[in-house]
XYZ file of C-alpha atoms in Angstrom:
765
model
C -25.639 14.827 -7.015
C -22.247 15.374 -8.611
C -21.578 18.935 -9.658
C -18.971 20.589 -11.804
C -17.649 24.075 -11.013
C -20.246 26.835 -11.286
C -20.862 27.983 -14.869
C -20.006 31.557 -15.801
C -22.783 33.943 -16.777
C -23.827 34.048 -20.406
C -23.196 30.376 -21.225
C -25.647 28.075 -23.025
C -28.834 27.065 -21.189
C -29.033 23.769 -19.306
C -29.942 20.780 -21.462
C -30.756 17.104 -20.857
C -29.147 14.124 -22.585
C -30.237 10.496 -22.150
C -28.187 7.575 -23.417
C -25.953 4.575 -22.775
C -22.369 5.083 -21.643
C -20.437 3.209 -24.323
C -16.787 3.961 -23.586
C -14.689 5.967 -21.109
C -11.816 7.661 -22.901
C -10.220 9.334 -19.882
C -10.932 9.640 -16.164
C -9.047 11.565 -13.478
C -9.372 9.769 -10.134
C -8.576 12.851 -8.079
C -11.028 15.313 -9.652
C -13.606 12.955 -11.171
C -13.227 14.705 -14.542
C -14.128 12.216 -17.282
C -14.234 12.130 -21.069
C -16.640 9.522 -22.459
C -18.767 8.507 -25.427
C -22.527 8.156 -25.007
C -24.938 6.544 -27.471
C -28.051 8.732 -27.250
C -31.647 7.549 -27.232
C -32.158 9.594 -30.415
C -29.726 7.361 -32.340
C -26.971 8.540 -34.655
C -23.268 8.714 -33.821
C -22.179 8.580 -30.174
C -21.739 11.941 -28.442
C -18.641 13.081 -26.538
C -19.463 14.052 -22.953
C -17.053 15.676 -20.492
C -17.324 16.410 -16.783
C -17.741 14.713 -13.374
C -18.691 11.142 -14.331
C -16.279 9.146 -12.155
C -18.124 6.050 -10.889
C -20.324 5.621 -13.961
C -19.733 2.309 -15.725
C -19.841 1.365 -19.395
C -23.280 -0.043 -20.202
C -25.183 2.129 -17.740
C -28.106 4.165 -19.028
C -27.553 7.757 -17.871
C -29.699 10.844 -17.459
C -27.247 13.739 -17.941
C -27.797 17.424 -17.270
C -25.401 20.034 -18.596
C -24.644 22.303 -21.554
C -23.649 21.870 -25.175
C -20.468 23.586 -26.249
C -18.124 23.710 -29.232
C -14.551 22.931 -28.273
C -12.040 24.654 -30.609
C -10.027 21.430 -30.985
C -12.436 18.540 -30.275
C -15.686 19.928 -31.684
C -19.185 19.602 -30.232
C -19.352 18.215 -26.691
C -21.870 17.855 -23.897
C -20.470 19.353 -20.678
C -21.964 17.415 -17.769
C -23.090 19.269 -14.685
C -24.770 16.294 -12.952
C -25.900 12.789 -13.799
C -27.842 9.838 -12.494
C -28.062 6.253 -13.639
C -31.521 5.091 -14.803
C -32.828 1.763 -16.005
C -33.087 1.506 -19.805
C -36.462 1.032 -21.520
C -35.520 -0.228 -25.008
C -34.406 -3.742 -25.945
C -31.076 -2.407 -27.195
C -30.534 -0.429 -23.989
C -31.462 -3.398 -21.773
C -29.091 -5.658 -23.709
C -26.221 -3.184 -23.296
C -27.036 -2.606 -19.645
C -27.124 -6.294 -18.690
C -24.101 -7.135 -20.821
C -21.898 -4.447 -19.256
C -20.801 -6.600 -16.311
C -22.755 -4.589 -13.747
C -24.812 -7.637 -12.750
C -22.616 -10.505 -11.558
C -23.321 -13.650 -13.575
C -24.435 -11.862 -16.762
C -22.005 -11.118 -19.567
C -22.695 -9.948 -23.153
C -23.669 -13.383 -24.515
C -25.931 -14.246 -21.600
C -27.509 -10.786 -21.763
C -28.396 -11.436 -25.385
C -30.053 -14.757 -24.521
C -32.031 -13.256 -21.638
C -33.255 -10.278 -23.690
C -34.115 -12.563 -26.634
C -36.284 -14.560 -24.215
C -38.062 -11.722 -22.372
C -37.690 -8.630 -24.579
C -38.767 -5.334 -23.014
C -40.092 -7.249 -19.980
C -36.569 -8.382 -19.040
C -36.032 -5.941 -16.178
C -39.554 -6.554 -14.843
C -38.798 -10.302 -14.789
C -35.570 -9.681 -12.893
C -37.461 -7.496 -10.423
C -40.637 -9.517 -9.897
C -40.055 -13.131 -10.948
C -36.323 -13.940 -11.313
C -37.052 -17.673 -11.139
C -38.205 -17.452 -14.765
C -34.550 -16.944 -15.760
C -34.128 -20.731 -15.506
C -35.954 -21.058 -18.805
C -33.047 -19.300 -20.539
C -30.580 -21.802 -22.104
C -27.430 -22.042 -19.988
C -28.973 -20.691 -16.766
C -29.413 -23.225 -13.981
C -30.545 -22.745 -10.361
C -27.105 -21.733 -9.015
C -26.428 -19.076 -11.624
C -29.994 -17.801 -11.400
C -29.600 -17.411 -7.629
C -26.327 -15.519 -8.162
C -28.008 -13.156 -10.639
C -30.985 -12.632 -8.305
C -28.674 -11.715 -5.409
C -26.610 -9.388 -7.600
C -29.782 -7.674 -8.862
C -30.990 -7.090 -5.280
C -27.609 -5.671 -4.344
C -27.671 -3.350 -7.342
C -31.139 -2.103 -6.360
C -29.990 -1.411 -2.796
C -26.851 0.313 -4.062
C -28.959 2.485 -6.380
C -31.105 3.618 -3.422
C -27.976 4.521 -1.461
C -26.483 6.258 -4.507
C -29.555 8.406 -5.035
C -29.298 9.586 -1.429
C -25.528 10.060 -1.477
C -25.464 11.895 -4.771
C -27.744 14.388 -3.075
C -24.969 15.140 -0.587
C -22.142 15.200 -3.130
C -20.817 11.609 -3.080
C -19.664 9.825 -6.240
C -21.143 6.540 -7.396
C -17.943 4.581 -6.723
C -17.844 5.758 -3.091
C -21.542 4.968 -2.715
C -20.800 1.341 -3.616
C -18.122 1.155 -0.914
C -20.422 2.747 1.680
C -23.144 0.237 0.850
C -20.690 -2.692 1.149
C -19.585 -1.434 4.587
C -23.026 -0.839 6.110
C -25.602 -2.551 3.841
C -29.131 -1.565 4.930
C -27.728 0.714 7.656
C -25.867 2.866 5.087
C -28.261 5.826 4.919
C -28.698 5.842 8.718
C -24.923 5.927 9.336
C -24.336 8.619 6.718
C -27.109 10.778 8.175
C -26.289 10.442 11.879
C -22.592 9.409 12.079
C -20.928 10.636 8.881
C -17.457 10.849 10.394
C -17.473 7.065 10.882
C -16.973 6.817 7.131
C -13.400 8.118 7.385
C -12.514 5.237 9.717
C -14.649 2.424 8.340
C -14.633 2.824 4.554
C -11.537 2.330 2.400
C -11.016 5.337 0.143
C -13.014 7.824 2.227
C -10.931 10.262 4.239
C -11.928 13.008 6.613
C -12.405 15.585 3.870
C -14.980 13.467 2.040
C -16.720 12.565 5.314
C -16.704 16.260 6.257
C -18.309 17.184 2.952
C -21.020 14.586 3.571
C -21.491 15.834 7.145
C -22.053 19.371 5.897
C -24.521 17.995 3.376
C -26.591 16.430 6.184
C -26.479 19.612 8.287
C -23.625 19.229 10.814
C -22.195 22.666 11.784
C -18.551 23.461 11.010
C -17.803 24.349 14.653
C -19.636 21.431 16.264
C -17.671 19.401 18.805
C -18.276 16.244 16.798
C -16.623 17.778 13.734
C -13.644 19.233 15.618
C -12.929 15.977 17.484
C -13.133 14.049 14.212
C -10.776 16.625 12.683
C -8.236 16.167 15.487
C -8.272 12.415 14.950
C -7.964 12.970 11.206
C -4.919 15.202 11.749
C -3.280 12.430 13.784
C -4.221 9.883 11.132
C -2.763 12.120 8.425
C 0.458 12.361 10.461
C 0.584 8.561 10.711
C 0.495 8.363 6.914
C 3.694 10.447 6.977
C 5.212 7.926 9.403
C 4.578 9.641 12.753
C 3.336 7.633 15.736
C 2.207 10.769 17.586
C 2.225 14.561 17.339
C 3.385 17.084 19.937
C 0.255 18.653 21.430
C 0.940 22.253 20.246
C 1.627 21.021 16.708
C -1.559 18.920 16.656
C -3.730 21.850 17.833
C -2.186 24.234 15.292
C -2.528 21.819 12.347
C -6.080 20.748 13.224
C -7.196 24.371 13.647
C -5.838 25.211 10.201
C -7.435 22.163 8.534
C -10.816 22.759 10.191
C -10.849 26.548 9.966
C -11.645 26.942 13.685
C -10.044 28.853 16.568
C -7.128 27.053 18.338
C -8.979 27.535 21.659
C -11.891 25.448 20.345
C -9.511 22.757 19.047
C -7.727 22.660 22.423
C -10.951 22.300 24.427
C -12.186 19.554 22.087
C -8.814 17.803 22.426
C -9.117 17.900 26.227
C -12.582 16.330 25.935
C -11.275 13.721 23.487
C -8.539 12.778 25.983
C -11.143 12.451 28.779
C -13.215 10.210 26.495
C -10.038 8.189 25.728
C -10.482 8.829 22.033
C -6.787 9.792 22.001
C -3.919 9.300 24.495
C -1.876 12.116 26.062
C 1.576 10.843 27.132
C 4.541 12.822 28.641
C 7.246 11.107 26.574
C 10.391 13.063 25.595
C 10.063 14.744 22.187
C 13.244 15.969 20.462
C 13.028 19.724 19.861
C 10.326 20.324 22.496
C 10.464 21.173 26.183
C 9.827 18.452 28.767
C 6.380 19.853 29.573
C 5.038 19.191 26.053
C 2.909 16.053 25.758
C 2.656 13.655 22.848
C -0.846 12.911 21.545
C -1.446 9.418 20.128
C -4.262 7.666 18.377
C -5.130 4.771 20.694
C -3.895 1.872 18.467
C -0.465 3.466 17.975
C 0.019 4.170 21.678
C -0.938 0.615 22.607
C 1.350 -0.809 19.936
C 4.356 1.322 20.926
C 4.036 0.520 24.640
C 3.440 -3.154 23.858
C 6.354 -3.413 21.410
C 8.838 -1.896 23.867
C 7.587 -4.170 26.658
C 7.674 -7.217 24.375
C 11.278 -6.635 23.279
C 12.384 -6.103 26.875
C 10.482 -9.251 27.895
C 12.342 -11.298 25.266
C 15.669 -9.718 26.289
C 15.222 -10.474 30.000
C 14.468 -14.217 29.689
C 16.206 -16.290 32.420
C 19.191 -18.360 31.269
C 17.443 -21.629 32.105
C 14.583 -20.754 29.714
C 16.891 -19.906 26.763
C 15.941 -22.200 23.850
C 19.431 -21.867 22.339
C 21.303 -22.177 25.647
C 23.793 -24.699 24.205
C 25.366 -21.876 22.162
C 26.528 -20.226 25.401
C 29.231 -22.896 25.756
C 29.968 -23.678 22.109
C 33.548 -23.762 20.755
C 33.196 -20.933 18.230
C 36.479 -21.663 16.477
C 35.307 -25.195 15.769
C 31.833 -23.971 14.796
C 33.186 -21.444 12.290
C 35.630 -24.023 10.884
C 32.738 -26.460 10.352
C 30.771 -23.697 8.682
C 33.650 -22.909 6.329
C 33.814 -26.578 5.428
C 30.167 -26.754 4.311
C 29.959 -23.315 2.619
C 33.472 -22.971 1.196
C 33.687 -19.411 2.557
C 35.076 -17.911 5.733
C 33.208 -15.355 7.801
C 34.774 -11.921 8.287
C 35.292 -10.800 11.924
C 32.192 -8.543 11.804
C 30.117 -11.448 10.531
C 31.431 -13.780 13.243
C 30.375 -11.227 15.865
C 26.903 -11.048 14.319
C 26.534 -14.851 14.270
C 27.570 -15.145 17.936
C 25.137 -12.395 18.966
C 22.219 -13.941 17.062
C 22.751 -17.328 18.708
C 23.597 -16.169 22.257
C 21.409 -13.070 22.686
C 17.600 -13.341 22.792
C 17.187 -10.242 20.585
C 19.780 -8.972 18.100
C 19.847 -6.513 15.200
C 22.015 -6.863 12.073
C 22.354 -3.979 9.632
C 24.606 -3.039 6.701
C 24.552 -1.950 3.081
C 24.625 -4.004 -0.135
C 27.679 -6.224 -0.654
C 28.556 -6.288 3.062
C 27.537 -9.898 3.623
C 24.196 -9.694 5.470
C 22.838 -12.595 3.414
C 25.807 -14.888 4.065
C 25.691 -14.007 7.769
C 22.021 -15.009 7.930
C 22.811 -18.236 6.096
C 25.522 -18.988 8.688
C 23.154 -18.314 11.610
C 20.501 -20.615 10.132
C 23.003 -23.400 9.330
C 24.460 -23.430 12.867
C 20.997 -23.306 14.482
C 19.782 -26.211 12.350
C 22.918 -28.186 13.193
C 21.801 -27.988 16.835
C 18.279 -29.173 15.841
C 16.749 -25.773 16.579
C 13.374 -24.927 15.066
C 14.075 -21.988 12.733
C 11.399 -19.692 11.273
C 12.226 -17.257 8.449
C 10.030 -14.321 7.437
C 10.038 -10.988 5.598
C 7.484 -8.207 5.120
C 6.889 -8.888 1.381
C 6.514 -11.925 -0.836
C 9.560 -11.107 -2.946
C 11.745 -10.580 0.110
C 10.511 -13.877 1.582
C 11.375 -15.693 -1.674
C 14.868 -14.234 -1.659
C 15.381 -15.142 2.009
C 14.238 -18.679 1.273
C 16.740 -19.019 -1.574
C 19.740 -17.754 0.412
C 18.961 -19.753 3.578
C 17.973 -22.977 1.826
C 14.660 -23.357 3.654
C 11.117 -22.031 3.396
C 10.436 -18.412 4.332
C 7.039 -16.714 4.598
C 5.663 -13.218 4.576
C 5.027 -11.949 8.091
C 1.328 -11.698 7.285
C 1.180 -15.413 6.449
C 3.466 -16.428 9.299
C 1.267 -14.649 11.852
C -1.936 -15.613 9.983
C -3.404 -12.132 10.046
C -7.199 -12.253 9.933
C -9.967 -9.837 8.895
C -9.606 -6.814 11.151
C -5.842 -7.275 11.296
C -5.743 -9.584 14.324
C -3.066 -12.304 14.286
C -3.706 -15.989 14.931
C -0.350 -16.157 16.771
C 0.249 -13.920 19.788
C 1.500 -13.944 23.378
C -1.040 -16.578 24.470
C -0.490 -18.705 21.345
C 3.132 -18.165 20.283
C 4.910 -19.526 17.227
C 6.607 -22.912 17.450
C 10.148 -21.617 17.045
C 13.518 -21.472 18.753
C 14.912 -18.844 16.356
C 12.937 -16.278 14.318
C 14.835 -14.423 11.571
C 13.178 -11.423 9.882
C 14.795 -9.904 6.788
C 14.154 -6.403 5.338
C 13.395 -5.141 8.843
C 13.606 -1.510 7.664
C 10.088 -2.117 6.320
C 8.672 -3.053 9.723
C 6.154 -0.478 10.865
C 5.021 -0.115 14.453
C 1.856 -2.218 14.215
C 3.389 -5.170 12.341
C 6.507 -5.195 14.552
C 4.294 -5.346 17.640
C 2.338 -8.306 16.259
C 5.599 -10.079 15.417
C 7.197 -9.622 18.845
C 4.013 -10.747 20.599
C 4.186 -14.028 18.686
C 7.822 -14.859 19.565
C 7.752 -17.446 22.392
C 9.649 -16.826 25.662
C 13.200 -18.104 25.393
C 13.276 -18.023 21.589
C 15.747 -15.756 19.771
C 14.752 -12.961 17.410
C 17.163 -11.687 14.755
C 16.130 -8.575 12.814
C 18.092 -7.945 9.601
C 17.870 -4.836 7.441
C 19.537 -1.788 5.946
C 18.832 1.151 8.253
C 19.924 3.669 5.584
C 17.061 2.765 3.277
C 13.714 4.532 3.364
C 11.793 3.874 6.589
C 8.584 1.873 6.602
C 5.532 3.048 4.683
C 3.488 2.691 7.873
C 4.029 4.663 11.101
C 7.264 4.389 13.053
C 10.919 3.789 12.181
C 11.347 0.603 14.144
C 14.754 -0.536 12.895
C 16.332 2.893 13.458
C 14.773 3.140 16.943
C 16.113 -0.289 17.917
C 19.618 0.700 16.817
C 19.434 4.058 18.623
C 17.887 2.811 21.878
C 20.372 3.358 24.686
C 22.784 5.361 22.506
C 26.270 4.716 23.967
C 25.088 1.637 25.872
C 22.724 -0.164 23.492
C 19.597 -1.714 24.969
C 19.608 -4.383 22.249
C 22.773 -6.043 20.879
C 23.518 -4.989 17.306
C 26.155 -5.301 14.599
C 26.660 -3.044 11.598
C 28.509 -4.706 8.719
C 30.743 -2.192 6.939
C 33.233 -4.245 4.908
C 32.322 -4.447 1.201
C 33.579 -7.811 -0.082
C 35.897 -8.105 -3.072
C 33.309 -9.687 -5.355
C 30.794 -6.946 -4.512
C 33.430 -4.266 -5.125
C 33.458 -5.304 -8.791
C 29.768 -4.369 -9.086
C 28.998 -0.839 -10.225
C 25.577 -1.186 -8.589
C 27.068 -1.947 -5.154
C 29.867 0.628 -5.532
C 27.459 3.399 -6.492
C 24.937 2.475 -3.798
C 27.652 3.068 -1.188
C 28.825 6.252 -2.919
C 25.278 7.642 -2.913
C 24.792 6.668 0.735
C 27.969 8.546 1.614
C 26.778 11.649 -0.277
C 29.069 11.188 -3.302
C 27.888 11.202 -6.953
C 27.733 7.796 -8.652
C 30.228 6.746 -11.308
C 28.297 6.826 -14.597
C 30.874 6.001 -17.243
C 33.009 2.958 -17.925
C 30.691 0.566 -16.065
C 28.801 -2.292 -17.652
C 25.990 -2.368 -15.092
C 25.294 1.292 -14.199
C 24.206 3.906 -16.761
C 22.994 7.506 -16.866
C 20.968 8.876 -19.789
C 21.072 12.640 -19.260
C 17.878 14.502 -20.258
C 16.289 17.616 -18.739
C 12.822 17.691 -20.352
C 10.363 15.606 -18.236
C 8.291 14.541 -21.258
C 11.427 13.373 -23.029
C 12.520 11.548 -19.843
C 9.228 9.636 -19.917
C 9.621 8.753 -23.620
C 13.236 7.678 -23.099
C 12.313 5.551 -20.067
C 9.710 3.644 -22.104
C 12.160 3.140 -24.977
C 14.843 1.823 -22.603
C 12.423 -0.610 -20.920
C 10.706 -1.851 -24.068
C 13.509 -1.827 -26.642
C 17.053 -1.146 -25.435
C 17.286 -3.399 -22.374
C 15.703 -6.419 -24.119
C 17.862 -5.806 -27.201
C 21.219 -5.444 -25.414
C 20.808 -7.584 -22.287
C 17.966 -9.964 -23.238
C 15.819 -8.778 -20.326
C 12.068 -9.346 -20.293
C 10.528 -5.854 -19.872
C 7.751 -7.091 -17.597
C 9.486 -9.808 -15.594
C 13.073 -8.508 -15.285
C 12.785 -4.704 -15.403
C 11.186 -2.447 -12.812
C 10.743 1.308 -13.210
C 11.075 3.074 -9.844
C 9.920 6.709 -9.611
C 10.487 9.304 -6.880
C 6.797 10.227 -7.008
C 3.396 9.195 -8.345
C 2.473 12.341 -10.274
C 4.138 14.289 -13.052
C 5.085 13.491 -16.655
C 7.680 10.945 -15.507
C 5.788 9.819 -12.386
C 4.578 6.271 -11.860
C 0.980 7.056 -12.935
C 1.921 8.493 -16.343
C 4.603 5.864 -16.988
C 2.192 3.058 -16.143
C -0.160 4.330 -18.849
C 2.639 4.626 -21.414
C 4.137 1.222 -20.613
C 0.785 -0.543 -20.604
C -0.081 0.778 -24.039
C 3.159 -0.667 -25.429
C 3.499 -3.881 -23.403
C -0.179 -4.847 -22.991
C -2.144 -3.010 -25.691
C -5.856 -3.419 -26.300
C -6.674 -6.327 -28.606
C -9.839 -7.161 -30.599
C -12.251 -9.471 -28.739
C -10.002 -9.442 -25.656
C -11.963 -8.607 -22.499
C -10.829 -5.635 -20.441
C -12.263 -3.734 -17.513
C -12.059 -0.020 -16.798
C -12.192 1.157 -13.202
C -11.286 4.467 -11.585
C -9.429 5.843 -14.579
C -7.465 2.630 -15.252
C -8.058 -0.152 -17.758
C -7.123 -3.691 -16.746
C -6.210 -6.298 -19.363
C -4.952 -9.907 -19.278
C -1.167 -9.792 -18.930
C -1.134 -6.537 -16.944
C 1.444 -6.234 -14.166
C -0.450 -5.094 -11.058
C 0.081 -4.416 -7.356
C -2.216 -4.782 -4.335
C -2.398 -1.426 -2.516
C -3.981 -2.383 0.808
C -4.190 -5.363 3.147
C -7.191 -7.566 2.346
C -7.299 -10.194 5.061
C -10.352 -11.914 3.603
C -8.592 -12.542 0.284
C -5.302 -13.251 2.046
C -3.406 -10.713 -0.068
C -1.439 -7.797 1.318
C -0.246 -4.303 0.530
C 2.716 -4.466 -1.869
C 1.976 -7.885 -3.403
C 2.699 -7.856 -7.154
C 1.177 -10.146 -9.775
C -0.149 -10.564 -13.297
C -3.751 -10.381 -14.472
C -4.566 -13.813 -15.903
C -8.311 -13.714 -16.623
C -11.100 -11.147 -16.941
C -14.634 -12.542 -16.971
C -17.458 -10.102 -17.836
C -19.954 -12.964 -17.306
C -19.106 -13.331 -13.620
C -17.798 -9.760 -13.102
C -14.459 -11.145 -11.935
C -10.778 -10.568 -12.557
C -8.039 -12.999 -11.482
C -4.434 -12.156 -10.571
C -1.569 -14.607 -10.149
C 0.601 -13.099 -7.411
C 4.383 -13.511 -7.151
C 3.770 -15.884 -4.238
C 2.028 -18.232 -6.768
C -1.337 -17.448 -5.193
C -4.279 -16.779 -7.511
C -6.543 -14.042 -6.148
C -10.097 -13.311 -7.287
C -11.318 -9.695 -7.517
C -14.910 -8.694 -8.132
C -15.186 -5.749 -10.510
C -16.140 -3.559 -7.536
C -12.893 -4.548 -5.735
C -10.570 -3.114 -8.364
C -9.766 -0.074 -6.231
C -7.442 -2.478 -4.379
C -5.210 -2.756 -7.467
C -2.939 -0.444 -9.404
C -0.672 -1.027 -12.380
C 2.907 -1.983 -11.463
C 4.982 -1.431 -14.615
C 6.223 1.653 -12.753
C 6.195 1.980 -8.944
C 7.176 4.678 -6.512
C 10.413 3.882 -4.676
C 8.442 3.605 -1.421
C 6.318 0.846 -2.974
C 9.433 -1.122 -4.003
C 10.757 -1.627 -0.470
C 11.578 -5.237 0.335
C 11.719 -6.218 -3.328
C 14.686 -6.944 -5.558
C 14.776 -6.882 -9.360
C 17.322 -7.901 -11.993
C 17.207 -4.384 -13.456
C 15.961 -1.043 -12.100
C 15.244 2.047 -14.235
C 14.954 5.323 -12.280
C 13.562 8.483 -13.956
C 14.847 11.637 -12.225
C 13.272 14.991 -13.089
C 13.191 18.393 -11.445
C 9.386 18.144 -11.266
C 9.981 15.686 -8.389
C 12.216 18.224 -6.608
C 10.790 17.842 -3.087
C 11.056 14.037 -3.197
C 14.658 13.954 -4.386
C 16.495 12.722 -1.291
C 19.551 10.577 -0.681
C 17.842 7.676 1.090
C 15.203 7.513 -1.660
C 17.823 7.258 -4.436
C 19.909 4.845 -2.339
C 16.863 2.621 -1.805
C 16.056 2.636 -5.540
C 19.611 1.722 -6.573
C 19.958 -0.987 -3.922
C 16.807 -2.716 -5.234
C 18.763 -3.860 -8.331
C 20.650 -7.174 -8.475
C 22.411 -6.722 -11.814
C 21.764 -3.435 -13.557
C 20.739 0.201 -12.865
C 19.730 2.806 -15.455
C 19.204 6.421 -14.362
C 17.257 8.566 -16.843
C 16.988 12.301 -16.370
C 18.463 15.525 -15.152
C 22.006 15.754 -13.754
C 20.762 18.599 -11.561
C 17.993 16.382 -10.146
C 20.556 13.641 -9.479
C 22.818 16.106 -7.652
C 19.875 17.370 -5.566
C 19.000 13.815 -4.486
C 22.589 13.058 -3.449
C 23.148 16.224 -1.398
C 19.763 16.085 0.401
C 19.655 13.773 3.464
C 16.448 11.965 4.437
C 13.288 13.811 5.378
C 14.008 14.111 9.096
C 13.041 12.265 12.232
C 9.602 10.803 12.713
C 7.723 11.411 15.954
C 8.146 8.122 17.814
C 9.015 7.312 21.417
C 10.007 3.646 20.970
C 13.735 4.294 21.529
C 12.962 6.303 24.692
C 10.654 3.574 26.043
C 13.301 0.915 25.369
C 16.008 2.998 27.016
C 13.880 3.670 30.080
C 12.813 0.025 30.407
C 16.289 -1.258 29.587
C 17.835 0.883 32.305
C 15.435 -0.602 34.855
C 16.264 -4.111 33.615
C 20.008 -3.464 33.869
C 19.625 -2.095 37.400
C 17.571 -5.143 38.436
C 20.170 -7.505 36.925
C 22.936 -5.699 38.813
C 20.990 -6.017 42.080
C 20.488 -9.747 41.418
C 24.212 -10.159 40.729
C 25.086 -8.362 43.984
C 22.593 -10.546 45.841
C 24.290 -13.678 44.524
C 27.671 -12.318 45.681
C 26.730 -11.165 49.219
C 23.746 -13.339 50.079
C 20.064 -12.425 50.291
C 19.157 -8.969 51.468
């Protein structure tokens, strides 16, 4: 049962309204508040209904309970208190219901044919004798079987929904729970509700906790507190932390759960004994040596494994080095040959980086825009190929892989495709089945989170070289960890892993306002905003006006002055998702102008968004079954109500099929948060800056946004907001012990190497 806030005394009595949901005007994903139009069973004009309807779909026949009210601006409305979906009884209702896309294989035209054939008995035929559908023109055995399966699934989902609505779960979440557990759904929800937070996409601890209370689990039960501790760690991982200091974890979990810290501590001790979490005495900056770090098991395993894997690659014997011939190469001759084929000479910093990449098993290359990282990588690849080495190129995102491929002159893949990640996140390539490579180059390494970096290093074969390339001053990875920064910091004065930081901005890059201002911002200086042909500031304080101006610049001014395509060439990058000039609001505004509704054009509404052919969209989670990953951007090509499917052509030229119940995996991508843009590059970037995003305005965020542009940057907004972003460093250190593990292991390796060297000099001990 979905409930709205309790009604004040003295309001109108409860009433009942039955009808077909015709159109959703507005839906708020966070609160469930919806404005919709319902065609009532009594006939007449459709009625406006408002309230918690999130999850209801157009075409469904609804039984609504609530109150009538007269809104001073919008007139008479039905304020929903609760609702449930029911099967329609009239021919018109059945036709609308079947034609809504709820049943896979039946669209509006096919619904009309089926209802014309069976009339009011249509739903009974579907229930009792679906084989009779074959008598309908256009329905053969295969499509009939598809419809029969979809009908059975809908029935099972309805049973689950009836139960879940009784414990406060929305229809859309009920569908996901059913897909995860099928016939076991009600059993799991009743007896193990906290599993939902781990197993079901879109359900966090708070929703699972609400369900648990609905089925009678006490607020101070050990099961709840242990689940809350794991949730607190999971929440920290979403902020980038690999662990939490034990006192901080206990304090945060106690506050979230509303229980005494003593209870949280005792439940944590039990959770450690059960190995539900790991307690590890690693050094934590800002805490005494006696304070332990608490990890979720996967993050602890990954961090230990990643450190060990990097040290394993670093310590390979000379005779096993797959690029051993570079140890004796004539570098002057090699660089002269390189200059002959490229027409450009490497700077001293770049030469150092090339030598390290080809003589050291693991090396790190960092530097800002215009400092020659790309040309350095091209040089490394060219020299390796000249020696017949097998070179593998990869990047975390499709766009970054495309760019790497173009600059190196050979194919590059996303890391997910290179490693062949499978359902569950396991990789096809690993320590027992390594990649066939002598040199692995990974670009945009600032995006590498702990889990993906661990999978990558496991797959690098012994003796092969690994070169990680990225800009350490950009935002850290979306996932937990700050791998690139940890690798650069490991060992401090005596680095555990060889690294080069390119600092020289080349003459050609110096002529770019984008490159110049990126470096100014990174150094804490305000950008130059006048007299440049590729960097502009439109000053405006009012957030609503910033949003309007941003849309005008994208849709009209940039195409008019520079000939840019507003969908293909321009990307709006926002500091945050919410607010008048946040990515959510700007996506709505830009869609209405760039991809407006059109007569007879199919569209699909889901979770407060409407998807149309031509929409620019982004995948928001890894889907290993579809083979599409978090951050992939594409264009909606086809929407088929008949088969309840939507197709997206991704930037990697891969067409991906989405069922209508999979659309929670997509979001519009006309405007993205800066975090979502990592690893991508665009001809033009437009950045709205308002004081409503005050807490997110930080130097590395603005630097990342500006450095995503190849040709042109437009800042729109408040000078005060711009100044705040420039003077505010990044958001502090993440809790990670990778650098400490590398330093500790590297010290042991160095000591062992020294002992071996002494043994060679003096004879065996």
